[in-house]
Short mmCIF file of C-alpha atoms in Angstrom, two decimals:
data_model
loop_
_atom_site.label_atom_id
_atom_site.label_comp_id
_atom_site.label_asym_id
_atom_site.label_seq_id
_atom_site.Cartn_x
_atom_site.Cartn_y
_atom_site.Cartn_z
CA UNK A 2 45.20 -25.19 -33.25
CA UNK A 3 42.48 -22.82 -34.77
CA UNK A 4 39.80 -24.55 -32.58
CA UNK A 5 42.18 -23.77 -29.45
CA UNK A 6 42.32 -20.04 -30.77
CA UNK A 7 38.54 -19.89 -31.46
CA UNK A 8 38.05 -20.98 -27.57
CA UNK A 9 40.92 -18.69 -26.62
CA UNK A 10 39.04 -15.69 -27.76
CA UNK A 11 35.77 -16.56 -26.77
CA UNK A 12 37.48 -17.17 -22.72
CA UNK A 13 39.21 -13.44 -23.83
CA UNK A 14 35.80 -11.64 -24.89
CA UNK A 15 34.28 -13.47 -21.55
CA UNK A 16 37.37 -12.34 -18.92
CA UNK A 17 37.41 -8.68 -21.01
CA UNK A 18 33.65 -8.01 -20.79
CA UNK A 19 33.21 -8.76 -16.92
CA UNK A 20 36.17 -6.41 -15.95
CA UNK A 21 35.86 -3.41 -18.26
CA UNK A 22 31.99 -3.26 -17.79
CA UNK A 23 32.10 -2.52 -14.29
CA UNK A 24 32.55 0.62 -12.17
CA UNK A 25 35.56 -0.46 -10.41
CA UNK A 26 37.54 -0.56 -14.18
CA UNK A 27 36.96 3.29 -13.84
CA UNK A 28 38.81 3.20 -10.16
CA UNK A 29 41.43 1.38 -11.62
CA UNK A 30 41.87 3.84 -13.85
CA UNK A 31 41.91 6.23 -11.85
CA UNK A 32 44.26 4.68 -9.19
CA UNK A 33 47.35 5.38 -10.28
CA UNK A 34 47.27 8.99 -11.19
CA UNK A 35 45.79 9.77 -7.45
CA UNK A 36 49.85 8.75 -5.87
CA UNK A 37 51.57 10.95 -8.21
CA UNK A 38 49.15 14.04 -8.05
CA UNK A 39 49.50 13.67 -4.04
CA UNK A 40 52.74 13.09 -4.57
CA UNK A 41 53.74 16.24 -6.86
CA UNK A 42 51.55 18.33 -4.59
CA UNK A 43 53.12 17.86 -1.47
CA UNK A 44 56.24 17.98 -3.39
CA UNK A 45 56.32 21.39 -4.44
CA UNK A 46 54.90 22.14 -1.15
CA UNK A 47 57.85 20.55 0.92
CA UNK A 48 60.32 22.17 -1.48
CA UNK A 49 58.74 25.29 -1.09
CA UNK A 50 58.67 25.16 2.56
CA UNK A 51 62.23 24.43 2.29
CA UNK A 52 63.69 26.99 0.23
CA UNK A 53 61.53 29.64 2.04
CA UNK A 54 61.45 29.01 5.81
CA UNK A 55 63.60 25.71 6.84
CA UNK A 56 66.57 26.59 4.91
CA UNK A 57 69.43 27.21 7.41
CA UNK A 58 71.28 30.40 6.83
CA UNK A 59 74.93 31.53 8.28
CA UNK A 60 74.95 34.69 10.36
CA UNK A 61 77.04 37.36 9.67
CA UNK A 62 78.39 38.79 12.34
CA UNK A 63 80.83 41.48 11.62
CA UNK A 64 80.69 45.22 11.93
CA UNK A 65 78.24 47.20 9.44
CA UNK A 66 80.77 47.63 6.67
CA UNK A 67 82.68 44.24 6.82
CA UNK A 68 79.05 42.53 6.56
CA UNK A 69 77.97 44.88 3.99
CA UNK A 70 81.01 43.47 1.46
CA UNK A 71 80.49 40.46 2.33
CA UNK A 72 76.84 40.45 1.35
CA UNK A 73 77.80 42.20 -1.72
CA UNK A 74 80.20 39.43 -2.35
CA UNK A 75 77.47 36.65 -2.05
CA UNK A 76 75.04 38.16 -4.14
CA UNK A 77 77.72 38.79 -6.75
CA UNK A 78 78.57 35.18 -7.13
CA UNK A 79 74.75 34.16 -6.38
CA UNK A 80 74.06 35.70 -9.62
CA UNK A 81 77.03 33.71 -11.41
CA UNK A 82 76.29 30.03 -10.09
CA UNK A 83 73.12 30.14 -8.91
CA UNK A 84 71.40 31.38 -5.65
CA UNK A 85 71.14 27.30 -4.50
CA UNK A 86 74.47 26.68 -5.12
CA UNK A 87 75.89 29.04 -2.73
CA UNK A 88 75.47 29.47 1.06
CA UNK A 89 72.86 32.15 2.01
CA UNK A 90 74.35 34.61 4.51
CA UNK A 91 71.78 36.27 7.28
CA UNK A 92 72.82 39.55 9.32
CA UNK A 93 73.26 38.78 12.87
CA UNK A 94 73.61 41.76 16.02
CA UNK A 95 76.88 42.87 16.37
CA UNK A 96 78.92 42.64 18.80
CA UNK A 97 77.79 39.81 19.84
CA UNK A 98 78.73 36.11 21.37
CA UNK A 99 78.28 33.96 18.32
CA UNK A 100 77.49 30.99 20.50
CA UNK A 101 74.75 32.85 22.33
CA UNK A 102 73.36 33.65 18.86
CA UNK A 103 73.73 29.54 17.68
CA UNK A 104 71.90 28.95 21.10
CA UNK A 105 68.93 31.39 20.08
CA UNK A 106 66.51 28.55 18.30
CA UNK A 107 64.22 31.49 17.10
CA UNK A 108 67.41 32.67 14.71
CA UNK A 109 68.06 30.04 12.56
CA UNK A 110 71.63 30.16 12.37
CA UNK A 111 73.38 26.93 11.30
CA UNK A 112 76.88 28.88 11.85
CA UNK A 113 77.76 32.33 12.75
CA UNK A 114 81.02 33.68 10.63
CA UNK A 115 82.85 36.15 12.90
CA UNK A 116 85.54 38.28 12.63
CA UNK A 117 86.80 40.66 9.63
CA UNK A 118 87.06 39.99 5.74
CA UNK A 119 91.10 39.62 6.19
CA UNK A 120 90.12 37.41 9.05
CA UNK A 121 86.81 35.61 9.06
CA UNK A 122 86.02 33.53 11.94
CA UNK A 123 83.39 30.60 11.96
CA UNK A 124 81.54 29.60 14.37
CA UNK A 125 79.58 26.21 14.54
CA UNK A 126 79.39 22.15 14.97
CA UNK A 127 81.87 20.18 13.59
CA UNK A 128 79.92 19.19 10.52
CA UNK A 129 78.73 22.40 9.58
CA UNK A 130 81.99 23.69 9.54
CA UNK A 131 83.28 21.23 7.16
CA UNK A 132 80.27 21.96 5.04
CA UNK A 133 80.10 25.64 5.32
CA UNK A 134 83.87 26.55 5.04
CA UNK A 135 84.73 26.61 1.24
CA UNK A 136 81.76 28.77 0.77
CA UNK A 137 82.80 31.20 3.73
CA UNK A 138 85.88 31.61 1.84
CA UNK A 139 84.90 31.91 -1.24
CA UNK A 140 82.90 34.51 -0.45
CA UNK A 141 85.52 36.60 1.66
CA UNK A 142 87.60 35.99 -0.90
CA UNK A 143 85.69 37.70 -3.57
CA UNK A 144 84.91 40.54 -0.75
CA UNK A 145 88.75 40.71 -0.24
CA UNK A 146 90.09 41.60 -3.51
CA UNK A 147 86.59 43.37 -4.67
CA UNK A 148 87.08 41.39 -7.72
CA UNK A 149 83.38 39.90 -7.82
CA UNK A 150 83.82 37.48 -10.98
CA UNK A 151 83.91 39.87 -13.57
CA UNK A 152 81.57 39.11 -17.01
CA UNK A 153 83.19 37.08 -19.36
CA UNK A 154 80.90 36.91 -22.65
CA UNK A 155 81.48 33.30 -24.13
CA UNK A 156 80.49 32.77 -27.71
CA UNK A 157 78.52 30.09 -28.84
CA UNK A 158 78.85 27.28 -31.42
CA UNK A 159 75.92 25.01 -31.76
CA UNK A 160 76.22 21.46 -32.95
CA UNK A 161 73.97 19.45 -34.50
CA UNK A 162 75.51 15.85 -32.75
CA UNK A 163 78.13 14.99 -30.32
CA UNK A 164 79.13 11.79 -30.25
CA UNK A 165 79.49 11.17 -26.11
CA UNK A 166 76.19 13.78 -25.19
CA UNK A 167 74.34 11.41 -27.80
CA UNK A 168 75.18 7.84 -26.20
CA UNK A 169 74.37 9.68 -22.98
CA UNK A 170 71.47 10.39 -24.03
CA UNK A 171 70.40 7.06 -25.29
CA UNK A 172 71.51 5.52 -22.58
CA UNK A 173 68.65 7.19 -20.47
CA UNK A 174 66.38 6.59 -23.03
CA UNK A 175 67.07 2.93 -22.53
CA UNK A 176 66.93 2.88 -18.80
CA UNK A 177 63.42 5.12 -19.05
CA UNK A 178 61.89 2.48 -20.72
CA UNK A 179 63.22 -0.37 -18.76
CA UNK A 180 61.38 1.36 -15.50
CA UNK A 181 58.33 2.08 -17.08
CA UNK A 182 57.80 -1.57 -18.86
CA UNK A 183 58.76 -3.05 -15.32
CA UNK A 184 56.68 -0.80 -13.37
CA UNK A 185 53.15 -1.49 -15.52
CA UNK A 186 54.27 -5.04 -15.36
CA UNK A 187 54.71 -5.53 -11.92
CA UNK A 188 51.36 -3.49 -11.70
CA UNK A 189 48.99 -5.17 -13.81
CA UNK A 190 50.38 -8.69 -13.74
CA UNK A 191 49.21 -9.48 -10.51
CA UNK A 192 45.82 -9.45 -11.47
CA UNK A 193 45.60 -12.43 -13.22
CA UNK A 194 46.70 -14.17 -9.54
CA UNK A 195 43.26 -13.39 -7.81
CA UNK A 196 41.37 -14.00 -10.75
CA UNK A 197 42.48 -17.59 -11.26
CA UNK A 198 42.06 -18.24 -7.93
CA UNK A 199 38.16 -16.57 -7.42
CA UNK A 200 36.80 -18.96 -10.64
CA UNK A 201 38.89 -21.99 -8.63
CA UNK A 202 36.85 -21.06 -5.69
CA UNK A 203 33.59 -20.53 -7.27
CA UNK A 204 33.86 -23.81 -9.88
CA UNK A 205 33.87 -21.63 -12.74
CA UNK A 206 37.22 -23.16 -13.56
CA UNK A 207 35.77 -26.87 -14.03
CA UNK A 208 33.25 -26.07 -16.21
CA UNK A 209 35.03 -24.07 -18.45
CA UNK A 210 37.70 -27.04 -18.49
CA UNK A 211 34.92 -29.06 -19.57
CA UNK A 212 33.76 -26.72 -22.30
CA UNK A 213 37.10 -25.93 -23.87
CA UNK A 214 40.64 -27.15 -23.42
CA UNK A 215 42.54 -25.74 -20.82
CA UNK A 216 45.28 -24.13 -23.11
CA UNK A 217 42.85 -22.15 -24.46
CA UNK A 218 41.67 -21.18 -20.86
CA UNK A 219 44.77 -20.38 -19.74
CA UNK A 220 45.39 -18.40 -23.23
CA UNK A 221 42.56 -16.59 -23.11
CA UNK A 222 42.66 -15.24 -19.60
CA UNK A 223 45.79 -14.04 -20.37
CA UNK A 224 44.93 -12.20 -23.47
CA UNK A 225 42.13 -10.62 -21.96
CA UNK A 226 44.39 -9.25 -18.87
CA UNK A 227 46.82 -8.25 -21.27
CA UNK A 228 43.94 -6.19 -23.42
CA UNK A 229 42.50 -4.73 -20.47
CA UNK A 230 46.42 -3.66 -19.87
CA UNK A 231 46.55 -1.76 -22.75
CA UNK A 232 43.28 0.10 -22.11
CA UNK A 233 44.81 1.40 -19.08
CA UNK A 234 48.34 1.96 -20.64
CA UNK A 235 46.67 4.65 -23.53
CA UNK A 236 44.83 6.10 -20.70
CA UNK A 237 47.56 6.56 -18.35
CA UNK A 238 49.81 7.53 -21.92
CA UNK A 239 47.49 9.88 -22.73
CA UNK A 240 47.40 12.00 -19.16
CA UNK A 241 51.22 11.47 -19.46
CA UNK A 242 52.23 13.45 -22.69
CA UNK A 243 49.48 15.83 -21.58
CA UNK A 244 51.21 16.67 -18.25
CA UNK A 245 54.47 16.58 -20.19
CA UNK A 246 53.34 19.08 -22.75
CA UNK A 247 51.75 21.10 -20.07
CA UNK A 248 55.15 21.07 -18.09
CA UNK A 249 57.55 20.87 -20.62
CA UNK A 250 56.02 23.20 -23.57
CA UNK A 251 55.66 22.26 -26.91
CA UNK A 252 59.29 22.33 -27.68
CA UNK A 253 60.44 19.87 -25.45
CA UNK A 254 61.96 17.22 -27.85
CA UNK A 255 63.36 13.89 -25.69
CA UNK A 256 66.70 12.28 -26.82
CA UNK A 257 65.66 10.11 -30.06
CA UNK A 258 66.42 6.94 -29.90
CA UNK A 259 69.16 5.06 -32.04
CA UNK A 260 66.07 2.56 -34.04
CA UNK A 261 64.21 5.78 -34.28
CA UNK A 262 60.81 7.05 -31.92
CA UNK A 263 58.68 5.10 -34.15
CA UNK A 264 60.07 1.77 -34.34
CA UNK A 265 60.85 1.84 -30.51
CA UNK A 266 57.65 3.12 -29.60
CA UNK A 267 56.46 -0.03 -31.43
CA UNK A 268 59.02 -2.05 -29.45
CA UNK A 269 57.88 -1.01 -26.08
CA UNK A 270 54.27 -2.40 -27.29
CA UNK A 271 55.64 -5.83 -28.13
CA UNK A 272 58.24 -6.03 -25.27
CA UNK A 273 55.59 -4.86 -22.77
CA UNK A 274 53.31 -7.22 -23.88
CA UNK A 275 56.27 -9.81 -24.09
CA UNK A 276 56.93 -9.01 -20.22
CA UNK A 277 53.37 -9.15 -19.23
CA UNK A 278 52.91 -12.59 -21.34
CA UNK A 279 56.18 -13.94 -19.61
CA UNK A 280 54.99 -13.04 -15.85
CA UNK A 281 51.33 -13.56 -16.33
CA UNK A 282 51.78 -17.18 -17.47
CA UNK A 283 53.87 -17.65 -14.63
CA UNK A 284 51.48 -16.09 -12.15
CA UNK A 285 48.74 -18.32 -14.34
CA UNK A 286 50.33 -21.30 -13.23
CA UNK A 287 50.45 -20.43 -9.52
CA UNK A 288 46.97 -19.27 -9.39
CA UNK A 289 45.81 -22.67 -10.45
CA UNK A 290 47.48 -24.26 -7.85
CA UNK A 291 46.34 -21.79 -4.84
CA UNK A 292 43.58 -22.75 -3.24
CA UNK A 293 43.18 -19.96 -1.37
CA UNK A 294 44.17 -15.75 -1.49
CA UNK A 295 46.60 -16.72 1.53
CA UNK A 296 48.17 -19.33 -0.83
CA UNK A 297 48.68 -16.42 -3.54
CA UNK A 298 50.16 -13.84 -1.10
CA UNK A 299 52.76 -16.50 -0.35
CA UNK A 300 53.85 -17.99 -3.48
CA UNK A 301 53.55 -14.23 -5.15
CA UNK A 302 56.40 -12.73 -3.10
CA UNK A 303 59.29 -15.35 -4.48
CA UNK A 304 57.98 -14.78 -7.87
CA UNK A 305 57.67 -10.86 -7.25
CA UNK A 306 61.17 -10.56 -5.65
CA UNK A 307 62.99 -12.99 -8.29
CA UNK A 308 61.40 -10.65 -10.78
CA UNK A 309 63.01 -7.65 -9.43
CA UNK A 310 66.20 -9.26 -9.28
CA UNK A 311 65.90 -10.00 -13.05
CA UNK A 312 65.42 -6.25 -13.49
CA UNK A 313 68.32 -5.46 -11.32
CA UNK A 314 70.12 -7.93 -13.56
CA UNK A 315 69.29 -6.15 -16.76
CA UNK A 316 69.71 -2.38 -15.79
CA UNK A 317 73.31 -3.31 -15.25
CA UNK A 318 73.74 -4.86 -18.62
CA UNK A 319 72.37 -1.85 -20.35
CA UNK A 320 75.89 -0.43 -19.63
CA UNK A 321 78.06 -3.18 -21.45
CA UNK A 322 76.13 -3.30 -24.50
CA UNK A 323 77.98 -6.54 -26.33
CA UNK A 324 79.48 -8.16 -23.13
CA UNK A 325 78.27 -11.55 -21.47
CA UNK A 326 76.09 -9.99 -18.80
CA UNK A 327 74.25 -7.91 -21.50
CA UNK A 328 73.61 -11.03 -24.01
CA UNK A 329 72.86 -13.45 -21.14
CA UNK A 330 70.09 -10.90 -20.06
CA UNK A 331 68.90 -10.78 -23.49
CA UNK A 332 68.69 -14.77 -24.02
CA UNK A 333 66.91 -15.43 -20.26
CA UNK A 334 63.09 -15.23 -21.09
CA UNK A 335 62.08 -13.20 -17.97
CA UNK A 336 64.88 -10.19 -18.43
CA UNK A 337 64.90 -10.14 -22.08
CA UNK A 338 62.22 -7.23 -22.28
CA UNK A 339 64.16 -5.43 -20.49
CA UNK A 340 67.49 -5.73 -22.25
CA UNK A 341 66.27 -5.70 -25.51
CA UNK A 342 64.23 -2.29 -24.95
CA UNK A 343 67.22 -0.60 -24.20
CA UNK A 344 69.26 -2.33 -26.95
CA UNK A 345 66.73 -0.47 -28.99
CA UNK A 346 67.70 2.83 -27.44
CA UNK A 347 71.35 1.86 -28.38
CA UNK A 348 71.82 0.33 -31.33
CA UNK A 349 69.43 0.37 -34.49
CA UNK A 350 69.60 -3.10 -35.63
CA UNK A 351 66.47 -4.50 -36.45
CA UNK A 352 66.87 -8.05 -36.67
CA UNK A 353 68.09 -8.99 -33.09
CA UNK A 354 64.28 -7.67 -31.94
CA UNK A 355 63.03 -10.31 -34.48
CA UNK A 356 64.54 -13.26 -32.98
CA UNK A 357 64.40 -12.04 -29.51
CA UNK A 358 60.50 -11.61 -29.47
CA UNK A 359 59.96 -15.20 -31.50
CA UNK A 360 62.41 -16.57 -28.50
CA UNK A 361 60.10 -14.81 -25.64
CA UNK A 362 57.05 -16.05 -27.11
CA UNK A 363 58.26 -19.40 -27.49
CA UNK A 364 58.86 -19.18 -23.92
CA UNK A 365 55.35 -17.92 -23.78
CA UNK A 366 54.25 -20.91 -25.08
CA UNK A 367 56.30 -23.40 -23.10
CA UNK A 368 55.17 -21.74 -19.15
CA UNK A 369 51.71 -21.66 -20.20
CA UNK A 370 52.15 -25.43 -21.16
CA UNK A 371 53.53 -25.99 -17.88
CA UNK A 372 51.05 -24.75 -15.93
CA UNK A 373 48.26 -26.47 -17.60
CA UNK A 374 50.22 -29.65 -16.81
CA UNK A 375 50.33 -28.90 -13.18
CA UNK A 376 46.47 -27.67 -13.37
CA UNK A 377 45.64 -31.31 -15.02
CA UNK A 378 47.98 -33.11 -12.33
CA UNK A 379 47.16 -31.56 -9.54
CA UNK A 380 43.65 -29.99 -9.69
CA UNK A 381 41.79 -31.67 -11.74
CA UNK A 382 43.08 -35.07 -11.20
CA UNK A 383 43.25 -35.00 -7.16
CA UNK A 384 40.68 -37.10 -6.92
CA UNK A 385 42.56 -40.06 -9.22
CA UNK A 386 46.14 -39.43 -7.90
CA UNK A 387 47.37 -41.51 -4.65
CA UNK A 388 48.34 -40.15 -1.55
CA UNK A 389 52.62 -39.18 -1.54
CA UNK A 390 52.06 -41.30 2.27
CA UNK A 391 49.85 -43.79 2.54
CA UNK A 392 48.39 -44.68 6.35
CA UNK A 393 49.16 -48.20 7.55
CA UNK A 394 45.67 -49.87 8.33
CA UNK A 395 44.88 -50.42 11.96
CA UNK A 396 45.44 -54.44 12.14
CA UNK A 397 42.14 -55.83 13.63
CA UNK A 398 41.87 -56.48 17.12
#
């Protein structure tokens, strides 16, 4: 065992130093942020585009002082609930046909209310009616009795803990971390695929399975692709709480979780590297039986799909902590991770963590032994084994 470990970390230091030492590690790096910067750019750019010149607007048309309280009316209750929350109202020409003025594309008008205060009349499709017609009320309503929601001072009492906000709360916590273990997963696992399959093509593999035994290959490769993981996760980390502190301010305190920020920080490290161990020993064993990157890209999409399913499988559990979905997601290998990260966030019990990583490791163990015996069976003894059909001999003539 300690001469398998002592050739697992030499194949580690090998794999490590031939992927961070290169310029592409700082692309990879890199990478990721690039979609979400894009991404948050053309964000606020689309919602600002929205709220500014493509929002529709109802127009108002009504004689001088009927629009006027109606206006009045809007901005009144604006201020209450919130300009968004609230239909924005557009003068329109009066007199006028309001569906001439729904015709006029230059306008705008996704409606035209009509009509008098006592007796507002809208104008529009089908659907925007429906949409439009509790706010078109509500606001003539308010202009009716020129009783614009009055102030109503409400007094506050803080409290330091509420029983319901604080499971809420948790809850989220739980499902945060369940996306963003399955997300670097799913992201960095699939290396380990290509590189299998580029020593396979280049012989590397055969030597080294010469040199050392092939547990240890298999070990090592994934240590050093889980390693190289973690690089990238306290980079990516890092630019995270920066952008959050940036955003948020320094005050901004997330929902703590029930085993405390500490301990389930620690968590996330071992039940990431728990997910990655689990999926990267499975990917292990199918890159040593592709041949080819075709061969991957095939037998990666059953593996990549059942995975998601798994995670499908323990987000719904995280809502019956206790129940037989939520402990069978715990005790199967690939969605454990996942349900016992947001266990953490739920309950602060300790010791279930305890037995649920020795389980996942043990599982560790047993799918990296089961590649390797596929490897031996049917790569490096292909030569020795016989042919499934054998082809009659032509009798001679």
């Amino acid at each position: 065992m300690k001469d398998m470990m002592r050739a697992a970390m030499v194949i580690a230091r090998r794999d490590f130093s031939a992927v961070i030492l290169t310029r592409t590690f700082l692309f990879f790096l890199l990478g990721p942020l690039l979609p979400i910067l894009i991404g948050m750019a053309f964000g606020g750019l689309g919602e600002k585009i929205s709220s500014d010149s493509l929002r529709p607007a109802v127009g108002l048309s009504m004689p001088p002082a009927e629009a006027a309280r109606m206006l009045d009316a809007r901005e009144a209750i604006a201020r209450r609930i919130g300009a968004d929350h609230i239909s924005a109202l557009k003068q329109a020409p009066w007199p006028a046909d309001p569906s001439r003025l729904l015709a006029d594309s230059e306008a705008g008008y996704v409606a035209v209310v009509s009509g008098t205060v006592d007796q507002p009349v809208l104008t529009g499709q089908p659907s925007g009616i429906a949409r439009l017609e509790g706010d078109v009320r509500l606001i003539a309503s308010a202009a009716k009795t020129r009783a614009i929601l009055p102030e109503v001072h409400v007094e506050r009492h803080p409290v330091a803990r509420s029983a319901s906000g604080q499971t809420q709360a948790r809850l989220a916590t739980g499902r945060g971390a369940q996306i963003v273990i399955f997300l670097l997963t799913m992201l960095l696992a699939g290396m380990v695929l290509s590189n299998m399959v580029e020593e396979k093509n280049n012989k590397v593999i055969e030597i080294l399975a010469a040199a050392v035994p092939i547990d240890a290959v298999f070990l090592g490769k994934l240590m050093a692709m889980l390693s190289m993981s973690f690089i990238g996760i306290l980079f990516w980390g890092g630019c995270a709480m920066a952008a959050l502190t940036l955003l948020a301010g320094p005050g901004f305190a997330p929902p703590a979780p029930a085993v405390g920020w500490p301990v389930f920080l620690l968590l996330g490290v071992l039940y990431f590297a728990m997910a990655y161990c689990l999926l990267g020993s499975l990917f292990l064993g199918i890159g040593a039986q592709a041949a080819t990157v075709r061969e991957v890209q095939t037998l990666n999409m059953p593996v990549t799909m059942g995975q998601m399913v798994v995670f499908f499988f323990a987000t719904y559990a995280v809502d019956h902590m206790g129940s037989a979905p939520e402990i069978a997601a715990a005790v199967f290998p690939l969605s454990s991770p996942f349900a016992m990260i947001a266990r953490a966030a739920q309950d602060a019990a300790i010791w279930p963590h305890v037995l649920a990583l020795a389980w996942q490791a043990l599982w560790v163990g047993l799918i990296i032994r089961m590649g390797v015996w596929l490897f031996r069976r049917h790569v490096l003894n292909a030569g020795a084994k016989r042919p499934l059909f054998r082809r009659r001999a032509t009798p001679p003539v």
